[in-house]
mmCIF file of C-alpha atoms in Angstrom:
data_model
loop_
_atom_site.group_PDB
_atom_site.id
_atom_site.type_symbol
_atom_site.label_atom_id
_atom_site.label_comp_id
_atom_site.label_asym_id
_atom_site.label_seq_id
_atom_site.Cartn_x
_atom_site.Cartn_y
_atom_site.Cartn_z
ATOM 1 C CA VAL A 1 14.017 -53.823 -68.435
ATOM 2 C CA VAL A 2 10.511 -53.472 -66.963
ATOM 3 C CA MET A 3 7.608 -55.469 -68.383
ATOM 4 C CA LEU A 4 4.187 -53.923 -69.012
ATOM 5 C CA THR A 5 0.698 -55.368 -69.235
ATOM 6 C CA TRP A 6 -1.362 -54.332 -72.226
ATOM 7 C CA TRP A 7 -4.465 -53.676 -70.129
ATOM 8 C CA ALA A 8 -3.018 -50.775 -68.124
ATOM 9 C CA VAL A 9 -1.581 -49.093 -71.228
ATOM 10 C CA PHE A 10 -4.778 -49.676 -73.224
ATOM 11 C CA ARG A 11 -7.059 -48.407 -70.444
ATOM 12 C CA ASP A 12 -5.213 -45.125 -69.861
ATOM 13 C CA SER A 13 -4.411 -44.501 -73.528
ATOM 14 C CA PHE A 14 -8.019 -45.111 -74.576
ATOM 15 C CA TYR A 15 -9.375 -42.675 -72.004
ATOM 16 C CA TYR A 16 -6.660 -40.177 -72.881
ATOM 17 C CA ILE A 17 -7.670 -40.347 -76.545
ATOM 18 C CA LEU A 18 -11.315 -39.773 -75.542
ATOM 19 C CA SER A 19 -10.238 -36.736 -73.512
ATOM 20 C CA VAL A 20 -8.193 -35.302 -76.391
ATOM 21 C CA VAL A 21 -11.045 -35.858 -78.882
ATOM 22 C CA ALA A 22 -13.478 -34.101 -76.523
ATOM 23 C CA LEU A 23 -11.023 -31.205 -76.118
ATOM 24 C CA ILE A 24 -10.620 -30.860 -79.906
ATOM 25 C CA ALA A 25 -14.391 -30.827 -80.391
ATOM 26 C CA PHE A 26 -14.905 -28.181 -77.690
ATOM 27 C CA ILE A 27 -12.131 -25.725 -78.618
ATOM 28 C CA TYR A 28 -12.652 -25.974 -82.371
ATOM 29 C CA ASP A 29 -15.052 -22.997 -82.375
ATOM 30 C CA ASP A 30 -12.646 -20.928 -80.202
ATOM 31 C CA LYS A 31 -15.031 -20.768 -77.239
ATOM 32 C CA ILE A 32 -16.104 -22.872 -74.254
ATOM 33 C CA VAL A 33 -19.696 -22.838 -72.957
ATOM 34 C CA TRP A 34 -20.955 -24.148 -69.638
ATOM 35 C CA TRP A 35 -22.113 -27.586 -70.784
ATOM 36 C CA GLU A 36 -18.774 -28.301 -72.468
ATOM 37 C CA SER A 37 -16.871 -27.678 -69.249
ATOM 38 C CA LEU A 38 -19.393 -29.817 -67.378
ATOM 39 C CA VAL A 39 -18.858 -32.689 -69.823
ATOM 40 C CA LEU A 40 -15.111 -32.602 -69.138
ATOM 41 C CA VAL A 41 -15.633 -32.810 -65.374
ATOM 42 C CA VAL A 42 -18.184 -35.633 -65.743
ATOM 43 C CA MET A 43 -15.730 -37.509 -67.984
ATOM 44 C CA TYR A 44 -13.166 -37.458 -65.191
ATOM 45 C CA ALA A 45 -15.774 -38.781 -62.780
ATOM 46 C CA GLY A 46 -16.234 -41.611 -65.282
ATOM 47 C CA TYR A 47 -12.472 -42.199 -65.245
ATOM 48 C CA ILE A 48 -12.555 -42.550 -61.457
ATOM 49 C CA LEU A 49 -15.434 -45.022 -61.844
ATOM 50 C CA VAL A 50 -13.364 -47.065 -64.311
ATOM 51 C CA MET A 51 -10.486 -47.181 -61.830
ATOM 52 C CA LYS A 52 -12.897 -48.214 -59.080
ATOM 53 C CA PHE A 53 -13.809 -51.370 -61.000
ATOM 54 C CA ASN A 54 -10.377 -51.777 -62.591
ATOM 55 C CA SER A 55 -9.705 -55.205 -61.067
ATOM 56 C CA SER A 56 -12.988 -56.655 -62.288
ATOM 57 C CA MET A 57 -12.503 -55.193 -65.763
ATOM 58 C CA GLN A 58 -8.938 -56.494 -65.926
ATOM 59 C CA LYS A 59 -10.085 -60.006 -65.039
ATOM 60 C CA PHE A 60 -12.838 -59.800 -67.658
ATOM 61 C CA PHE A 61 -10.567 -58.660 -70.494
ATOM 62 C CA MET A 62 -7.348 -60.482 -69.585
ATOM 63 C CA GLY A 63 -8.538 -63.548 -67.722
ATOM 64 C CA LYS A 64 -7.506 -64.647 -64.256
ATOM 65 C CA SER A 65 -4.367 -66.464 -65.340
ATOM 66 C CA LYS A 66 -2.687 -63.618 -67.221
ATOM 67 C CA LYS A 67 -1.303 -61.335 -64.580
ATOM 68 C CA ASN A 68 2.095 -59.716 -64.768
ATOM 69 C CA VAL A 69 4.798 -59.657 -62.148
ATOM 70 C CA ALA A 70 5.744 -56.117 -63.213
ATOM 71 C CA ASN A 71 2.299 -54.954 -62.194
ATOM 72 C CA GLY A 72 2.794 -56.216 -58.655
ATOM 73 C CA ASN A 73 0.381 -59.104 -59.228
ATOM 74 C CA ALA A 74 1.071 -62.772 -58.848
ATOM 75 C CA ALA A 75 1.962 -64.594 -62.025
ATOM 76 C CA ALA A 76 0.398 -67.965 -62.623
ATOM 77 C CA SER A 77 2.016 -68.376 -66.030
ATOM 78 C CA SER A 78 5.576 -69.148 -67.068
ATOM 79 C CA GLU A 79 6.724 -65.686 -65.920
ATOM 80 C CA MET A 80 7.089 -67.053 -62.402
ATOM 81 C CA GLU A 81 7.737 -70.744 -62.033
ATOM 82 C CA ASP A 82 7.288 -72.641 -58.797
ATOM 83 C CA VAL A 83 10.301 -72.734 -56.513
ATOM 84 C CA LYS A 84 10.668 -76.411 -55.588
ATOM 85 C CA PRO A 85 11.775 -77.145 -52.017
ATOM 86 C CA THR A 86 14.956 -79.146 -51.538
ATOM 87 C CA LYS A 87 14.515 -82.763 -50.474
ATOM 88 C CA ALA A 88 16.550 -82.216 -47.306
ATOM 89 C CA TYR A 89 14.008 -79.647 -46.094
ATOM 90 C CA SER A 90 10.792 -81.425 -47.100
ATOM 91 C CA ARG A 91 8.557 -83.263 -44.698
ATOM 92 C CA GLY A 92 5.258 -84.005 -46.345
ATOM 93 C CA SER A 93 3.545 -80.717 -47.046
ATOM 94 C CA VAL A 94 5.337 -78.760 -44.296
ATOM 95 C CA VAL A 95 8.798 -77.237 -44.274
ATOM 96 C CA MET A 96 10.160 -76.487 -40.818
ATOM 97 C CA VAL A 97 12.245 -73.377 -40.231
ATOM 98 C CA ASP A 98 14.547 -75.116 -37.758
ATOM 99 C CA GLU A 99 15.448 -77.717 -40.390
ATOM 100 C CA ILE A 100 17.031 -75.009 -42.522
ATOM 101 C CA ILE A 101 18.781 -73.510 -39.491
ATOM 102 C CA ASN A 102 20.159 -76.881 -38.390
ATOM 103 C CA ALA A 103 21.318 -77.680 -41.913
ATOM 104 C CA SER A 104 23.528 -74.591 -41.951
ATOM 105 C CA PRO A 105 23.628 -73.023 -38.466
ATOM 106 C CA SER A 106 26.375 -70.539 -39.266
ATOM 107 C CA LYS A 107 24.681 -69.191 -42.390
ATOM 108 C CA PHE A 108 21.017 -68.656 -41.597
ATOM 109 C CA ARG A 109 19.267 -67.015 -38.675
ATOM 110 C CA PHE A 110 15.616 -67.470 -37.888
ATOM 111 C CA PRO A 111 14.218 -64.500 -39.913
ATOM 112 C CA GLU A 112 16.306 -65.411 -42.959
ATOM 113 C CA ALA A 113 15.307 -69.057 -42.738
ATOM 114 C CA GLY A 114 11.666 -67.989 -42.473
ATOM 115 C CA LEU A 115 11.994 -65.910 -45.632
ATOM 116 C CA ARG A 116 13.586 -68.850 -47.485
ATOM 117 C CA VAL A 117 10.755 -71.129 -46.404
ATOM 118 C CA MET A 118 8.140 -68.705 -47.710
ATOM 119 C CA VAL A 119 9.825 -68.663 -51.136
ATOM 120 C CA THR A 120 9.088 -72.358 -51.623
ATOM 121 C CA SER A 121 6.049 -73.705 -53.469
ATOM 122 C CA HIS A 122 4.200 -74.375 -50.200
ATOM 123 C CA PHE A 123 3.035 -70.761 -50.343
ATOM 124 C CA GLY A 124 1.115 -68.765 -52.920
ATOM 125 C CA PRO A 125 2.865 -67.017 -55.822
ATOM 126 C CA LYS A 126 2.225 -63.535 -54.465
ATOM 127 C CA THR A 127 3.700 -64.434 -51.074
ATOM 128 C CA ARG A 128 6.738 -66.017 -52.722
ATOM 129 C CA LEU A 129 7.309 -62.925 -54.857
ATOM 130 C CA ARG A 130 7.163 -60.597 -51.859
ATOM 131 C CA MET A 131 9.399 -62.773 -49.692
ATOM 132 C CA ALA A 132 11.928 -63.151 -52.502
ATOM 133 C CA SER A 133 12.073 -59.362 -52.864
ATOM 134 C CA ARG A 134 12.541 -58.959 -49.120
ATOM 135 C CA LEU A 135 15.250 -61.629 -49.125
ATOM 136 C CA ILE A 136 17.160 -59.776 -51.853
ATOM 137 C CA ILE A 137 16.941 -56.522 -49.872
ATOM 138 C CA THR A 138 18.146 -58.346 -46.744
ATOM 139 C CA GLU A 139 21.164 -59.837 -48.503
ATOM 140 C CA ARG A 140 22.073 -56.483 -50.051
ATOM 141 C CA GLN A 141 21.935 -54.718 -46.701
ATOM 142 C CA LYS A 142 24.131 -57.425 -45.163
ATOM 143 C CA LEU A 143 26.735 -56.922 -47.896
ATOM 144 C CA VAL A 144 26.710 -53.150 -47.381
ATOM 145 C CA GLN A 145 27.141 -53.483 -43.630
ATOM 146 C CA ALA A 146 29.845 -56.140 -44.047
ATOM 147 C CA ALA A 147 31.770 -53.760 -46.285
ATOM 148 C CA ASN A 148 31.676 -51.211 -43.448
ATOM 149 C CA GLY A 149 33.083 -53.758 -40.995
ATOM 150 C CA VAL A 150 29.929 -53.943 -38.880
ATOM 151 C CA GLU A 151 28.296 -57.270 -38.072
ATOM 152 C CA THR A 152 24.569 -56.824 -38.386
ATOM 153 C CA GLN A 153 21.342 -58.744 -38.417
ATOM 154 C CA VAL A 154 18.605 -57.687 -40.801
ATOM 155 C CA ILE A 155 15.045 -58.335 -39.704
ATOM 156 C CA ASP A 156 12.120 -57.339 -41.876
ATOM 157 C CA GLY A 157 14.233 -54.920 -43.858
ATOM 158 C CA LYS A 158 15.635 -53.192 -40.732
ATOM 159 C CA VAL A 159 19.214 -53.464 -39.520
ATOM 160 C CA GLU A 160 19.847 -54.584 -35.935
ATOM 161 C CA ILE A 161 23.305 -54.107 -34.438
ATOM 162 C CA GLU A 162 24.568 -57.169 -32.570
ATOM 163 C CA ASN A 163 27.906 -55.982 -31.185
ATOM 164 C CA GLY A 164 26.803 -52.547 -30.088
ATOM 165 C CA ASN A 165 28.341 -50.854 -33.112
ATOM 166 C CA VAL A 166 26.289 -48.296 -34.989
ATOM 167 C CA PRO A 167 27.032 -47.751 -38.699
ATOM 168 C CA GLU A 168 28.406 -44.255 -39.074
ATOM 169 C CA ASP A 169 27.020 -43.724 -42.584
ATOM 170 C CA LYS A 170 23.392 -44.162 -41.580
ATOM 171 C CA PRO A 171 21.858 -40.776 -40.703
ATOM 172 C CA THR A 172 19.468 -40.565 -37.794
ATOM 173 C CA GLU A 173 15.901 -39.393 -38.148
ATOM 174 C CA ALA A 174 16.759 -36.029 -36.619
ATOM 175 C CA GLU A 175 19.572 -35.496 -39.118
ATOM 176 C CA GLU A 176 17.289 -36.403 -42.012
ATOM 177 C CA ASN A 177 14.719 -33.879 -40.850
ATOM 178 C CA ASP A 178 17.396 -31.203 -40.363
ATOM 179 C CA THR A 179 18.637 -31.514 -43.933
ATOM 180 C CA ILE A 180 15.499 -29.791 -45.216
ATOM 181 C CA SER A 181 15.622 -27.118 -42.539
ATOM 182 C CA PRO A 182 16.641 -23.529 -43.401
ATOM 183 C CA PHE A 183 18.754 -23.549 -40.215
ATOM 184 C CA HIS A 184 20.936 -26.508 -41.206
ATOM 185 C CA ILE A 185 23.666 -26.090 -43.833
ATOM 186 C CA PRO A 186 24.105 -29.338 -45.814
ATOM 187 C CA ARG A 187 27.431 -30.860 -46.781
ATOM 188 C CA GLY A 188 28.922 -30.629 -50.256
ATOM 189 C CA ILE A 189 29.365 -27.623 -52.517
ATOM 190 C CA GLY A 190 26.440 -28.499 -54.809
ATOM 191 C CA SER A 191 24.087 -29.046 -51.861
ATOM 192 C CA LYS A 192 25.179 -25.760 -50.282
ATOM 193 C CA VAL A 193 24.551 -23.805 -53.504
ATOM 194 C CA LYS A 194 21.099 -25.382 -53.898
ATOM 195 C CA TRP A 195 20.337 -24.707 -50.218
ATOM 196 C CA LEU A 196 21.428 -21.082 -50.549
ATOM 197 C CA LEU A 197 19.311 -20.462 -53.673
ATOM 198 C CA SER A 198 16.204 -22.050 -52.129
ATOM 199 C CA TRP A 199 16.732 -20.615 -48.633
ATOM 200 C CA PRO A 200 13.969 -17.938 -48.846
ATOM 201 C CA LEU A 201 11.418 -20.556 -49.914
ATOM 202 C CA LEU A 202 12.675 -23.020 -47.292
ATOM 203 C CA LEU A 203 12.256 -20.402 -44.559
ATOM 204 C CA LEU A 204 8.809 -19.406 -45.830
ATOM 205 C CA LEU A 205 7.547 -22.989 -45.938
ATOM 206 C CA TYR A 206 9.226 -23.851 -42.621
ATOM 207 C CA LEU A 207 7.344 -21.030 -40.875
ATOM 208 C CA THR A 208 3.944 -21.569 -42.536
ATOM 209 C CA VAL A 209 3.533 -25.325 -43.138
ATOM 210 C CA PRO A 210 3.618 -27.680 -40.117
ATOM 211 C CA ASN A 211 5.978 -30.616 -40.579
ATOM 212 C CA CYS A 212 3.552 -33.451 -39.829
ATOM 213 C CA ALA A 213 6.421 -35.975 -40.009
ATOM 214 C CA LYS A 214 7.381 -34.816 -36.516
ATOM 215 C CA PRO A 215 5.414 -36.295 -33.575
ATOM 216 C CA ARG A 216 4.163 -32.955 -32.244
ATOM 217 C CA TRP A 217 2.563 -32.037 -35.611
ATOM 218 C CA GLU A 218 1.114 -35.454 -36.483
ATOM 219 C CA LYS A 219 -2.446 -34.374 -35.729
ATOM 220 C CA TYR A 220 -2.210 -31.415 -38.107
ATOM 221 C CA PHE A 221 -1.630 -33.402 -41.291
ATOM 222 C CA MET A 222 -4.757 -31.989 -42.956
ATOM 223 C CA LEU A 223 -3.579 -28.449 -42.202
ATOM 224 C CA SER A 224 -0.222 -29.300 -43.797
ATOM 225 C CA PHE A 225 -2.003 -30.678 -46.848
ATOM 226 C CA ILE A 226 -4.247 -27.617 -47.256
ATOM 227 C CA LEU A 227 -1.408 -25.123 -46.754
ATOM 228 C CA SER A 228 0.797 -27.051 -49.189
ATOM 229 C CA THR A 229 -1.969 -26.895 -51.795
ATOM 230 C CA VAL A 230 -2.351 -23.151 -51.216
ATOM 231 C CA TRP A 231 1.368 -22.597 -51.697
ATOM 232 C CA ILE A 232 1.342 -24.695 -54.877
ATOM 233 C CA ALA A 233 -1.423 -22.424 -56.200
ATOM 234 C CA VAL A 234 0.572 -19.308 -55.266
ATOM 235 C CA PHE A 235 3.780 -20.626 -56.845
ATOM 236 C CA SER A 236 1.875 -21.676 -59.973
ATOM 237 C CA TYR A 237 0.405 -18.182 -60.331
ATOM 238 C CA PHE A 238 3.836 -16.560 -60.062
ATOM 239 C CA MET A 239 5.342 -19.110 -62.456
ATOM 240 C CA VAL A 240 2.701 -18.444 -65.126
ATOM 241 C CA TRP A 241 3.041 -14.678 -64.614
ATOM 242 C CA MET A 242 6.833 -14.791 -64.964
ATOM 243 C CA VAL A 243 6.719 -17.051 -68.029
ATOM 244 C CA THR A 244 4.149 -14.750 -69.660
ATOM 245 C CA ILE A 245 6.295 -11.641 -69.059
ATOM 246 C CA ILE A 246 9.442 -13.399 -70.320
ATOM 247 C CA GLY A 247 7.644 -14.618 -73.436
ATOM 248 C CA TYR A 248 6.229 -11.159 -74.131
ATOM 249 C CA THR A 249 9.641 -9.540 -73.637
ATOM 250 C CA LEU A 250 11.396 -11.969 -75.985
ATOM 251 C CA GLY A 251 8.541 -11.984 -78.525
ATOM 252 C CA ILE A 252 7.651 -15.656 -77.952
ATOM 253 C CA PRO A 253 3.925 -16.602 -78.215
ATOM 254 C CA ASP A 254 2.187 -17.700 -75.027
ATOM 255 C CA VAL A 255 1.328 -21.115 -76.463
ATOM 256 C CA ILE A 256 4.989 -21.909 -77.141
ATOM 257 C CA MET A 257 5.948 -20.873 -73.602
ATOM 258 C CA GLY A 258 3.146 -23.106 -72.352
ATOM 259 C CA ILE A 259 4.119 -26.252 -74.264
ATOM 260 C CA THR A 260 7.816 -25.856 -73.386
ATOM 261 C CA PHE A 261 8.686 -24.176 -70.080
ATOM 262 C CA LEU A 262 5.358 -24.540 -68.296
ATOM 263 C CA ALA A 263 4.808 -28.108 -69.489
ATOM 264 C CA ALA A 264 8.324 -29.148 -68.501
ATOM 265 C CA GLY A 265 8.084 -27.461 -65.102
ATOM 266 C CA THR A 266 4.778 -29.041 -64.168
ATOM 267 C CA SER A 267 5.821 -32.491 -65.447
ATOM 268 C CA VAL A 268 9.043 -32.790 -63.417
ATOM 269 C CA PRO A 269 7.181 -34.294 -60.392
ATOM 270 C CA ASP A 270 5.508 -36.806 -62.750
ATOM 271 C CA CYS A 271 8.903 -37.692 -64.192
ATOM 272 C CA ILE A 272 10.426 -38.263 -60.745
ATOM 273 C CA ALA A 273 7.443 -40.336 -59.570
ATOM 274 C CA SER A 274 7.565 -42.497 -62.702
ATOM 275 C CA LEU A 275 11.314 -42.951 -62.290
ATOM 276 C CA ILE A 276 10.908 -44.135 -58.687
ATOM 277 C CA VAL A 277 8.198 -46.704 -59.427
ATOM 278 C CA ALA A 278 9.938 -47.894 -62.617
ATOM 279 C CA ARG A 279 13.078 -48.635 -60.589
ATOM 280 C CA GLN A 280 10.910 -50.730 -58.294
ATOM 281 C CA GLY A 281 9.739 -52.773 -61.293
ATOM 282 C CA LEU A 282 6.241 -51.253 -61.371
ATOM 283 C CA GLY A 283 6.168 -50.375 -65.062
ATOM 284 C CA ASP A 284 2.379 -50.233 -65.290
ATOM 285 C CA MET A 285 2.260 -47.689 -62.472
ATOM 286 C CA ALA A 286 4.892 -45.542 -64.224
ATOM 287 C CA VAL A 287 2.943 -45.505 -67.505
ATOM 288 C CA SER A 288 -0.386 -44.958 -65.741
ATOM 289 C CA ASN A 289 1.111 -42.044 -63.818
ATOM 290 C CA THR A 290 2.286 -40.260 -66.961
ATOM 291 C CA ILE A 291 -0.833 -40.817 -69.050
ATOM 292 C CA GLY A 292 -3.219 -40.450 -66.107
ATOM 293 C CA SER A 293 -1.715 -37.078 -65.204
ATOM 294 C CA ASN A 294 -2.464 -35.841 -68.723
ATOM 295 C CA VAL A 295 -6.054 -37.073 -68.403
ATOM 296 C CA PHE A 296 -6.302 -35.124 -65.135
ATOM 297 C CA ASP A 297 -4.778 -32.015 -66.743
ATOM 298 C CA ILE A 298 -7.308 -32.019 -69.591
ATOM 299 C CA LEU A 299 -10.486 -33.011 -67.764
ATOM 300 C CA VAL A 300 -9.879 -31.335 -64.384
ATOM 301 C CA GLY A 301 -7.096 -28.828 -65.030
ATOM 302 C CA LEU A 302 -9.136 -27.281 -67.861
ATOM 303 C CA GLY A 303 -12.675 -28.448 -67.056
ATOM 304 C CA VAL A 304 -12.888 -27.156 -63.476
ATOM 305 C CA PRO A 305 -11.651 -23.562 -64.156
ATOM 306 C CA TRP A 306 -13.886 -23.321 -67.198
ATOM 307 C CA ALA A 307 -16.836 -24.661 -65.175
ATOM 308 C CA ILE A 308 -16.190 -22.142 -62.383
ATOM 309 C CA GLN A 309 -16.107 -19.272 -64.867
ATOM 310 C CA THR A 310 -19.135 -20.293 -66.977
ATOM 311 C CA MET A 311 -21.354 -21.670 -64.192
ATOM 312 C CA CYS A 312 -20.368 -19.901 -60.961
ATOM 313 C CA VAL A 313 -18.630 -16.587 -61.643
ATOM 314 C CA SER A 314 -20.747 -15.615 -64.649
ATOM 315 C CA TYR A 315 -23.461 -18.119 -65.492
ATOM 316 C CA GLY A 316 -24.015 -18.580 -69.204
ATOM 317 C CA SER A 317 -20.831 -16.753 -70.179
ATOM 318 C CA GLU A 318 -18.279 -18.066 -72.646
ATOM 319 C CA VAL A 319 -14.533 -18.620 -72.306
ATOM 320 C CA MET A 320 -12.758 -17.490 -75.453
ATOM 321 C CA ILE A 321 -9.765 -19.482 -76.745
ATOM 322 C CA ASN A 322 -7.235 -17.203 -78.423
ATOM 323 C CA SER A 323 -5.058 -19.608 -80.378
ATOM 324 C CA ARG A 324 -6.310 -21.551 -83.399
ATOM 325 C CA GLY A 325 -2.978 -23.344 -83.324
ATOM 326 C CA LEU A 326 -4.134 -25.215 -80.210
ATOM 327 C CA VAL A 327 -6.405 -27.375 -82.364
ATOM 328 C CA TYR A 328 -3.449 -28.500 -84.441
ATOM 329 C CA SER A 329 -1.304 -29.057 -81.350
ATOM 330 C CA VAL A 330 -4.010 -31.191 -79.740
ATOM 331 C CA VAL A 331 -4.344 -33.188 -82.954
ATOM 332 C CA LEU A 332 -0.594 -33.786 -82.732
ATOM 333 C CA LEU A 333 -1.210 -35.155 -79.227
ATOM 334 C CA LEU A 334 -3.490 -37.798 -80.724
ATOM 335 C CA GLY A 335 -0.749 -38.844 -83.110
ATOM 336 C CA SER A 336 1.858 -38.933 -80.355
ATOM 337 C CA VAL A 337 -0.313 -41.212 -78.199
ATOM 338 C CA ALA A 338 -0.913 -43.582 -81.117
ATOM 339 C CA LEU A 339 2.788 -43.705 -81.994
ATOM 340 C CA THR A 340 3.754 -44.225 -78.340
ATOM 341 C CA VAL A 341 1.401 -47.196 -77.919
ATOM 342 C CA LEU A 342 2.601 -48.568 -81.263
ATOM 343 C CA GLY A 343 6.207 -48.279 -80.098
ATOM 344 C CA ILE A 344 5.429 -50.080 -76.835
ATOM 345 C CA HIS A 345 3.705 -52.860 -78.789
ATOM 346 C CA LEU A 346 6.594 -53.246 -81.249
ATOM 347 C CA ASN A 347 9.014 -53.289 -78.309
ATOM 348 C CA LYS A 348 7.113 -56.303 -76.902
ATOM 349 C CA TRP A 349 5.612 -54.344 -73.969
ATOM 350 C CA ARG A 350 8.969 -53.618 -72.372
ATOM 351 C CA LEU A 351 10.338 -50.406 -70.903
ATOM 352 C CA ASP A 352 13.992 -50.198 -71.907
ATOM 353 C CA VAL A 353 16.571 -47.804 -73.353
ATOM 354 C CA LYS A 354 15.333 -48.215 -76.925
ATOM 355 C CA LEU A 355 11.776 -47.231 -75.997
ATOM 356 C CA GLY A 356 13.085 -44.285 -73.966
ATOM 357 C CA ALA A 357 15.081 -42.973 -76.938
ATOM 358 C CA TYR A 358 12.053 -43.512 -79.196
ATOM 359 C CA VAL A 359 9.664 -41.438 -77.074
ATOM 360 C CA LEU A 360 12.283 -38.697 -76.617
ATOM 361 C CA VAL A 361 12.568 -38.401 -80.396
ATOM 362 C CA LEU A 362 8.756 -38.329 -80.608
ATOM 363 C CA TYR A 363 8.663 -35.473 -78.113
ATOM 364 C CA ALA A 364 11.272 -33.515 -80.074
ATOM 365 C CA VAL A 365 9.254 -33.974 -83.284
ATOM 366 C CA PHE A 366 6.027 -32.932 -81.525
ATOM 367 C CA LEU A 367 7.728 -29.838 -80.117
ATOM 368 C CA CYS A 368 9.161 -28.803 -83.482
ATOM 369 C CA PHE A 369 5.834 -29.165 -85.275
ATOM 370 C CA SER A 370 3.959 -27.308 -82.503
ATOM 371 C CA ILE A 371 6.401 -24.396 -82.627
ATOM 372 C CA MET A 372 6.249 -24.194 -86.428
ATOM 373 C CA ILE A 373 2.429 -24.208 -86.298
ATOM 374 C CA GLU A 374 2.394 -21.345 -83.797
ATOM 375 C CA TYR A 375 4.811 -19.354 -85.976
ATOM 376 C CA ASN A 376 2.473 -19.758 -89.013
ATOM 377 C CA VAL A 377 4.909 -21.924 -90.965
ATOM 378 C CA PHE A 378 2.276 -24.327 -92.331
ATOM 379 C CA THR A 379 -0.848 -22.182 -92.178
ATOM 380 C CA PHE A 380 -1.981 -18.877 -90.699
ATOM 381 C CA VAL A 381 -3.187 -19.473 -87.150
ATOM 382 C CA ASN A 382 -1.893 -16.545 -85.069
ATOM 383 C CA LEU A 383 -1.729 -12.801 -85.491
ATOM 384 C CA PRO A 384 1.719 -11.273 -84.888
ATOM 385 C CA MET A 385 2.414 -10.187 -81.328
ATOM 386 C CA CYS A 386 1.847 -6.538 -80.420
ATOM 387 C CA ILE A 387 5.038 -4.503 -80.098
ATOM 388 C CA GLU A 388 5.183 -1.390 -77.944
ATOM 389 C CA ASP A 389 6.371 1.831 -79.603
#
C-alpha cells in the first residue's frame, strides 16, 4: 500500500480538469482557430510555472508540518516517530560509531554501524528515512549474497567481495550493454523470440543512435537525445498510419482506434514509469506522472500542432474537427477524473488493490460509452464510413 498526499492529486487533477474544459470549449464548434491553439500552449506554460513554485504552494496550502513519507518528504507527524537511541550507545548528545562496533564486533562493520547511528533521533527525519532505506537495501543484499555462499561487504549500496570470490549471478557492465545489442543473442526462449522479432529495429537504432552510456559516446548525449526523438516521431507516424489503414479495412471509426489501440500504445511507457516509482513508495510521483502526461497530451500534444498549422503553415486558417462524438468523449473524461479523485478520497488516499480494480472498471465503462457514442447508439454524431465499390 502506497500513501498519497492530497495536494499532489488535487494540483494535477485541477489543472487536468481546466485543460479538459478548455478542450471542450474549443472543439465544440468543430474547428480550431489560431488563438485557441495559443491558449492551450500558454496554459501549459502556466502549468510549468505552477510546478516551479510547487514547494511554496504546498507549504501554503498544507502547512509545514503535514508532509508525507510517500512523497519522499520528511514526516514531522505521527507517520514517522523518532527512533530513540539505546542507552548503551548514548553519550550526551553524541553517539559514537565505535561504541556500536565494540558492543557487537562480529555483527556490525563500520559502514553498517554508521547507518544505524544516522537512524537515531540525533539526526533529522529526512536523513533518518534515507539511512533506514539504505540499511534495508544493505541487509537484503547481504541475505542474497549469503544464499549464494559468498561472503560480502555492502558499502553504500554496492557489494564488495572480501575473499576474492565474485558472485556468478551478477552480470558485468559489458554483458548488460550486450543484451540490447543486435549482435548478442539473449538466453531463454521468450527473450530469443522477442529479440528475433525486434532485430530489424535493434539493428537500425544500433547503427543510427550513439549509445551514450558507453565512455566513447558520452560527449554525444545530445545527439542521442535528438536522434531518439526523431525516431519516436517516425515510429509514431507509421503507427498512426497502420492503425488508420487497419481501422478503415475493418470498418472501425478512427476515433475508436484512437481511444483504444493508439491510447494504449502511447500510455505503456507511462504505465511502466508509474509502476517503477510506485514500487519505490513514491505514490505522488506515480499519480502525477499519469495525470500530468494527459495534461501534456492535451495542451502540448494538441496545442502545438494546431498552433503550427494555424499560425505558421497557414496563418489565419482553421483546423476542422471531424467527429462530434469527441465532445461527448471529452465530457466523459471529466466524469472519469471526478470519479477517480472521489475513489482515492474514499480509499483514504491509499494506492492498493481495491483502488486499482476500481479504476480499471472505470476505464472499461469509459471505453464502452465512448464506443457506443461513436457508433451512434445514444445520438447521431458520425456519418457511416465510406465503403469502396
